[in-house]
Coordinates of C-alpha atoms in Angstrom, one line a residue:
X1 CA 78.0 -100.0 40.4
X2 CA 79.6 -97.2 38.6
X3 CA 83.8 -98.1 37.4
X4 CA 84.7 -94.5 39.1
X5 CA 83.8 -94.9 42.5
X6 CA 81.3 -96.5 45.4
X7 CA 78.0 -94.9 45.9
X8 CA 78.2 -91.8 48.0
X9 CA 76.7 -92.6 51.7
X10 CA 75.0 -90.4 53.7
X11 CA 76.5 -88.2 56.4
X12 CA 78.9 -91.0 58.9
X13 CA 77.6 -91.4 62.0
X14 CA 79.5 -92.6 65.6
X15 CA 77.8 -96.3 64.2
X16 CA 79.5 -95.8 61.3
X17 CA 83.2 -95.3 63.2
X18 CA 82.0 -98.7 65.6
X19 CA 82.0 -100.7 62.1
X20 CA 85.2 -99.0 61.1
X21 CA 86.7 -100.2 64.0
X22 CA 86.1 -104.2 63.4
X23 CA 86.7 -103.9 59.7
X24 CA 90.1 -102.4 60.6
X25 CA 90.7 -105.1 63.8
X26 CA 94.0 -106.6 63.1
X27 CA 95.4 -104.5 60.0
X28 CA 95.7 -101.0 62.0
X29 CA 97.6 -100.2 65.3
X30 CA 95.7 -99.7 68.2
X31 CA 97.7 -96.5 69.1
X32 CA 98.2 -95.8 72.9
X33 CA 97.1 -93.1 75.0
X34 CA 100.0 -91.7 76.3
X35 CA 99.6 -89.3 79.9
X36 CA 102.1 -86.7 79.6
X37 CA 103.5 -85.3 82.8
X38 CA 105.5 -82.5 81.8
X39 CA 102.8 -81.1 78.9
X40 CA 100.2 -81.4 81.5
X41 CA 102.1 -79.4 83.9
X42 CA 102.9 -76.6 81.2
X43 CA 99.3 -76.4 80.8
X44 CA 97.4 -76.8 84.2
X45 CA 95.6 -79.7 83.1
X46 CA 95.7 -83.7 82.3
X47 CA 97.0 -83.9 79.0
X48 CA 97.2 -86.9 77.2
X49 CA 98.9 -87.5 73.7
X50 CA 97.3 -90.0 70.7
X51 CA 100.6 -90.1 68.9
X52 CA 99.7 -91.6 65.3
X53 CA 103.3 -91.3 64.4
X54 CA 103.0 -95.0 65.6
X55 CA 100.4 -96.0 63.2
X56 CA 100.8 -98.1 60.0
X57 CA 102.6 -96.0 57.6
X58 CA 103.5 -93.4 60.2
X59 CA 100.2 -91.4 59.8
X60 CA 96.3 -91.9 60.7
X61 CA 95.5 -92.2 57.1
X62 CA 95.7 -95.6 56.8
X63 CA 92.6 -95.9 58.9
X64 CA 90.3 -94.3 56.4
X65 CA 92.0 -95.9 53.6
X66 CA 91.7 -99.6 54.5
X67 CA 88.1 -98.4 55.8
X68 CA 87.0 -97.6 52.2
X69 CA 88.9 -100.2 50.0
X70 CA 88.2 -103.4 52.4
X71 CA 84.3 -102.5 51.4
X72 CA 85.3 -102.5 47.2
X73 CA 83.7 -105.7 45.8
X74 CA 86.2 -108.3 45.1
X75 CA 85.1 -108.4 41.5
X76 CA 85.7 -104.3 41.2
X77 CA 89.4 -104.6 42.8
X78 CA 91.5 -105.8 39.8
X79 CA 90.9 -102.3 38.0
X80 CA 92.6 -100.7 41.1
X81 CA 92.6 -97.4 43.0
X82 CA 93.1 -93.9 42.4
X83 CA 93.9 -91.0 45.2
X84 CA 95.6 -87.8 45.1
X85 CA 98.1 -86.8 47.8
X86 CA 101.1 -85.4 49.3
X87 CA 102.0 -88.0 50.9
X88 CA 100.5 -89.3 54.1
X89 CA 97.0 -90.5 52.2
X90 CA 99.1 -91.9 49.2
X91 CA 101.3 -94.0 52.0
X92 CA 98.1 -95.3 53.7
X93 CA 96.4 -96.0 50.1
X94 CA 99.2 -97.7 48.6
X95 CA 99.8 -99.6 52.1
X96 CA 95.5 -100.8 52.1
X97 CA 95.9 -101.7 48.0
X98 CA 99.0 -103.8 49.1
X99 CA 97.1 -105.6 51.9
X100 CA 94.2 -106.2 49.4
X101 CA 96.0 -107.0 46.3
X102 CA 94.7 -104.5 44.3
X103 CA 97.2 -101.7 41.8
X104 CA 97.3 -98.5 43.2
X105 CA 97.9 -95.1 41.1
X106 CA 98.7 -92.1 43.0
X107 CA 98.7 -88.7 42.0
X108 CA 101.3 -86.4 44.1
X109 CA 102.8 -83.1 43.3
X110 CA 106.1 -83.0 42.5
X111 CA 107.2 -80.6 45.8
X112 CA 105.9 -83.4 47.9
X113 CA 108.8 -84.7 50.2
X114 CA 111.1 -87.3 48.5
X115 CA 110.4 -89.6 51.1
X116 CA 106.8 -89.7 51.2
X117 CA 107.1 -90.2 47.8
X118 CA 109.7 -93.0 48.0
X119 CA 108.0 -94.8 50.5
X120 CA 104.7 -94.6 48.2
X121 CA 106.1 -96.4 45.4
X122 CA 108.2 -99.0 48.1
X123 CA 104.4 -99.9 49.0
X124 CA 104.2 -100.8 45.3
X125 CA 102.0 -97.9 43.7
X126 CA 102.8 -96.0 40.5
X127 CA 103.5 -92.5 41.1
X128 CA 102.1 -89.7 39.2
X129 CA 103.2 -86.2 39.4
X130 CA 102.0 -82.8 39.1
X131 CA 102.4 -79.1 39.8
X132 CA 100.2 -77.8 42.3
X133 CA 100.3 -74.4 41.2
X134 CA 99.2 -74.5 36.9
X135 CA 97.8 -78.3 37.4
X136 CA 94.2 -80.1 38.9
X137 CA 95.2 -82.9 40.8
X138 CA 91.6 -84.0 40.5
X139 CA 91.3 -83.9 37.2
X140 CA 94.2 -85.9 36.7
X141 CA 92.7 -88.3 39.0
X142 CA 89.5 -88.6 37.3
X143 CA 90.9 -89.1 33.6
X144 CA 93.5 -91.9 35.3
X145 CA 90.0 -93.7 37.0
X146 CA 88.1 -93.3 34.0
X147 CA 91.2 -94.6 31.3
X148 CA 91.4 -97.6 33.9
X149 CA 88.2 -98.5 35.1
X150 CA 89.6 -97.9 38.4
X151 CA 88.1 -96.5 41.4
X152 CA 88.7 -93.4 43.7
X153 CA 89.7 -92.9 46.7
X154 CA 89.4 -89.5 48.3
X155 CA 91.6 -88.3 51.0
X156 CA 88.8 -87.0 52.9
X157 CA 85.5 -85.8 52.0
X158 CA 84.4 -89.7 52.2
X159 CA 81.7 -91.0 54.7
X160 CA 83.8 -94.4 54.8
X161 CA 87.4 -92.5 55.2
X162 CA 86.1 -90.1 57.7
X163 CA 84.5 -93.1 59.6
X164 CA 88.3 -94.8 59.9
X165 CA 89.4 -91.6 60.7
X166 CA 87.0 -91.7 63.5
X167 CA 88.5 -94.8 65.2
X168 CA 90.9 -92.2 66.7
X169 CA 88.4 -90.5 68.7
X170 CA 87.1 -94.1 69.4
X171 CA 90.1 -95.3 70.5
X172 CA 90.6 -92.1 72.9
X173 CA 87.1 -92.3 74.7
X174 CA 87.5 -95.9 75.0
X175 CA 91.2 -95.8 76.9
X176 CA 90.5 -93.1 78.8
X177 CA 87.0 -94.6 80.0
X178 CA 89.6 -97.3 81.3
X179 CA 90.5 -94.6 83.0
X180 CA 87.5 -93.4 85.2
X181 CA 87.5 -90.7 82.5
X182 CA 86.1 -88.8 79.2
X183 CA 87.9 -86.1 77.7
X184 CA 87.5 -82.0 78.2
X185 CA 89.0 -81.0 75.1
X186 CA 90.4 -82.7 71.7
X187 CA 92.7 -81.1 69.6
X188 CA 93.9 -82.4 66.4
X189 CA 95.2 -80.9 63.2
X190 CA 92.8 -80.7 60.1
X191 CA 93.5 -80.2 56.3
X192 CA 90.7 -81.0 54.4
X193 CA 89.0 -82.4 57.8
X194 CA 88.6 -85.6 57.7
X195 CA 90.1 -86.6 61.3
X196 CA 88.8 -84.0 62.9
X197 CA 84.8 -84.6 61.7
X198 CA 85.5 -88.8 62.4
X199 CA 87.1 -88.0 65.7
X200 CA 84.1 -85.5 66.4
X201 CA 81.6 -88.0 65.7
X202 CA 83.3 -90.3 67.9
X203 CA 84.0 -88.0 71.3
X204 CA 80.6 -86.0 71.2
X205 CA 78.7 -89.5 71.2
X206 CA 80.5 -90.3 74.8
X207 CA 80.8 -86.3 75.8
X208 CA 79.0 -83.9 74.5
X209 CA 80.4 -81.0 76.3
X210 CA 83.8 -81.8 75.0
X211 CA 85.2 -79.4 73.0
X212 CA 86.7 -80.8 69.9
X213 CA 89.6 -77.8 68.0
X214 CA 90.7 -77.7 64.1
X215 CA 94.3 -76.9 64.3
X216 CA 95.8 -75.3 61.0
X217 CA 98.9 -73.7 60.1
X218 CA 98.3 -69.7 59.5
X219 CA 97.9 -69.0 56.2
X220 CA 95.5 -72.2 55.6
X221 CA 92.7 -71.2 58.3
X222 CA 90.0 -72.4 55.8
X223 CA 88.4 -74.2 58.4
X224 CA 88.5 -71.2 61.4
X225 CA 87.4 -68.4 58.3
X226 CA 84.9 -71.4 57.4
X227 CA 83.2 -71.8 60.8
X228 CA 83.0 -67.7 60.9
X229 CA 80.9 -67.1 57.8
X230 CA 79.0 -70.0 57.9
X231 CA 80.3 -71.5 54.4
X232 CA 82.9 -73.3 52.8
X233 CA 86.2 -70.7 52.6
X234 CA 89.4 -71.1 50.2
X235 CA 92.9 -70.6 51.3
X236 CA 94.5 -67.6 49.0
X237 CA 97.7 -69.8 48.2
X238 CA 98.4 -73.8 47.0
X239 CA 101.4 -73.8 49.0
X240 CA 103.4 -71.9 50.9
X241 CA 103.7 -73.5 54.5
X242 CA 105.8 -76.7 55.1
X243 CA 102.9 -78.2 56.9
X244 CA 102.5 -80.3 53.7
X245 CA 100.1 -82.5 55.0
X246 CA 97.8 -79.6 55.7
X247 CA 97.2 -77.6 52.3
X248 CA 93.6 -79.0 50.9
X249 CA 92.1 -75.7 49.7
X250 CA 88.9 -75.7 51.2
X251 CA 87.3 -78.0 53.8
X252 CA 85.8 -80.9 52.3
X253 CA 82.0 -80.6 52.1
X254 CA 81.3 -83.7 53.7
X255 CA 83.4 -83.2 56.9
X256 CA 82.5 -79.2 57.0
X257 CA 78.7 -80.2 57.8
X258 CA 79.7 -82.5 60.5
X259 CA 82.5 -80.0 61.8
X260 CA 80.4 -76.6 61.4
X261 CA 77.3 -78.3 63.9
X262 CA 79.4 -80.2 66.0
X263 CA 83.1 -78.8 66.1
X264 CA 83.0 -75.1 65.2
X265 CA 86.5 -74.1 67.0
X266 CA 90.2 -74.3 65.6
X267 CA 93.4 -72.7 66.4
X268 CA 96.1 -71.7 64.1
X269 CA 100.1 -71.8 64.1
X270 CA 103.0 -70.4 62.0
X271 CA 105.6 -72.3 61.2
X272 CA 107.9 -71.3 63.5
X273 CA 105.8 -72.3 66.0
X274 CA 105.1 -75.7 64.8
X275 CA 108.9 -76.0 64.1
X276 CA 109.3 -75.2 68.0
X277 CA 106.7 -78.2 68.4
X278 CA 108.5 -80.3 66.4
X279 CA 111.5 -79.9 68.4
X280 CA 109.6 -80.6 72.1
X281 CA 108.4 -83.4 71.0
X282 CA 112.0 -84.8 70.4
X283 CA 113.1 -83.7 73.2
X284 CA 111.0 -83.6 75.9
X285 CA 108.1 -86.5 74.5
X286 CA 111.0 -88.3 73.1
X287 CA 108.8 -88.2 69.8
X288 CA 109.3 -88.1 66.0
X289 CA 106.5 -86.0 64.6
X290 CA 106.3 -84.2 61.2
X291 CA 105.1 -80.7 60.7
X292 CA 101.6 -81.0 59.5
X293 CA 101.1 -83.9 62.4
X294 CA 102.3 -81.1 65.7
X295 CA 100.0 -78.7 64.5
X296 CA 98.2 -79.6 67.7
X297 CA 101.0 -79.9 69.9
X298 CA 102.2 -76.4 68.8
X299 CA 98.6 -74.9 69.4
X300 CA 98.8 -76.3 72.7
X301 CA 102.2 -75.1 73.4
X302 CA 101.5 -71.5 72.1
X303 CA 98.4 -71.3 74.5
X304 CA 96.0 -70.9 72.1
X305 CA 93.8 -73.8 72.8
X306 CA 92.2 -72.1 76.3
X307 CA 93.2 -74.9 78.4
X308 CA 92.2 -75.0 82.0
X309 CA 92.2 -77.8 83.7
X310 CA 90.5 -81.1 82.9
X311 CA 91.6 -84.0 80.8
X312 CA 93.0 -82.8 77.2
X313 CA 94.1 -85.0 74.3
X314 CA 96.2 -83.8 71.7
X315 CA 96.6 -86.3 68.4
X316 CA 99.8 -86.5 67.1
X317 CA 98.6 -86.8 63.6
X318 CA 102.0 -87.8 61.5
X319 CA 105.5 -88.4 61.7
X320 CA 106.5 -88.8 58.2
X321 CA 109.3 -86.1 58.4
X322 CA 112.6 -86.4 55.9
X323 CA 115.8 -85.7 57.8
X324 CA 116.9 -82.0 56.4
X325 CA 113.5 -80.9 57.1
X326 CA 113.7 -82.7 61.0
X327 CA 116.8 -81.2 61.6
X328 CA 116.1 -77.5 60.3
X329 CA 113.7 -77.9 63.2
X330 CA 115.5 -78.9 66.0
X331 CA 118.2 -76.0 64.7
X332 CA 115.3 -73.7 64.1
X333 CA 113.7 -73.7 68.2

């Protein structure tokens, strides 16, 4: 095996997300399904909320994470990981390394929040900054993996991080199969689209019919513009939203050719419109949620997810949100 990184897998299949699902038995939170009365009377239909804010580390990531470093060979671990983030990937890579007793480098830019970044280095990784704008996060990566011997982990475009990613979908068939039900529509927000293609994977296998939505901030519709021409698109800009968990450039090219044959629908939001998201949840779901993570929830609220009737599920992706930023958006809605 090669110092940098596992061999590359094929396309992840709903198989794939089953065996995700027993590596990660008893290290992640089985997050509940959560009916919500008044969002399902807003909207003329059943809507239930997968609120990952509740997850290790306050995000999904730590799925996919533990997913692809549980499966490192003990003898490649002492060498360590390598990821790049803003934050939420970082957390749940630092969080996996910690569990596994393995160093963890990760490479973050320097306008990530302070407390994504805090909480990264509390989980005991080292920290390594760049500007987003005149710097390759990547490249960085790579040179710190190949000086080390270490390994990468990617954020998304990963067959074994899209696979734990997928364990949200699993989780939302499975409990609402408890429930003499399967699901009409799945919304969840997508940056490089990871989540989305796991989840995918994971609700088509049970109903195909479902429609599974990309939700994106405007400004970084890579994934709706993407699904339109048929191939991989670039947002114009490395930053300008405060969705900061949602900036990748371009879909990854892994998740794009399960999304484009199987998803192929997303919805997008400003800012002010998530910031009015963030506040609802507060106050009316009685829910912490982070920008980037009620992307969703927004696209729901704004009416752009064509809701009618049915059984709906909107993932809460993240609620990893510093305090100035929180409270700019409960003054802001």
């Amino acid at each position: 095996m090669s110092a940098s990184e596992i061999q590359p897998a094929p396309l992840p299949t709903a198989e794939d997300v089953d065996a995700a699902a027993a590596r990660l038995l008893g290290f992640a939170v089985r997050t509940p399904l959560v009916f919500s009365p008044v969002l399902s009377e807003r909207a003329g239909a059943d809507v239930f909320l997968k609120p990952e804010t509740l997850q290790r580390t306050g995000s999904f990531k730590f799925r996919g994470a533990f997913n692809r470093m549980v499966q490192i060979p003990e003898e490649a671990r002492a060498a360590g990981v390598v990821a790049c983030s803003s934050g939420n990937h970082a957390q749940g890579v630092a969080a996996a390394a910690k569990i596994l007793g393995m160093p963890a480098v990760i490479v973050m830019p320097h306008d990530a929040p302070a407390l994504k970044r805090d909480r990264t280095r509390a989980l005991g990784a080292e920290v390594v900054g760049y500007d987003r704008r005149t710097e390759d996060r990547d490249a960085i990566a790579r040179a710190i993996a190949t000086e080390r011997g270490a390994i990468m982990v990617p954020p998304y475009d990963d067959p074994h991080i899209i696979a734990g990613q997928g364990t949200v979908g699993l989780e939302i068939v499975q409990d609402l199969a408890a429930l003499g039900r399967v699901p009409d529509l799945v919304a969840a927000n997508a940056s490089g689209g990871g989540l989305v293609a796991g989840i995918a994977l994971a609700v088509k296998r049970v109903a195909p019919q479902a429609r599974v939505v990309v939700c994106e901030p405007a400004g970084f519709d890579d994934h709706a513009r993407s699904f339109r021409s048929g191939v991989r698109e670039r947002n114009a800009q490395p930053d300008g939203s405060f969705c900061d968990a949602l900036l990748a450039p371009t879909p990854g090219a892994i998740t794009f050719e399960i999304t484009r044959r199987i998803v192929g629908e997303a919805a997008a939001v400003t800012d002010a419109e998530v910031a009015r998201a963030v506040e609802y949840a507060f106050r009316e779901l009685k829910l912490v949620v982070e920008p980037g993570g009620a992307v969703a929830l927004a696209s729901l609220l704004e009416g752009r997810l064509g809701v009618s009737g049915g059984t709906a599920v909107i993932v809460l992706s993240g609620g990893n949100v510093d305090a100035e930023t929180f409270a700019r958006c409960l003054a802001a809605a």
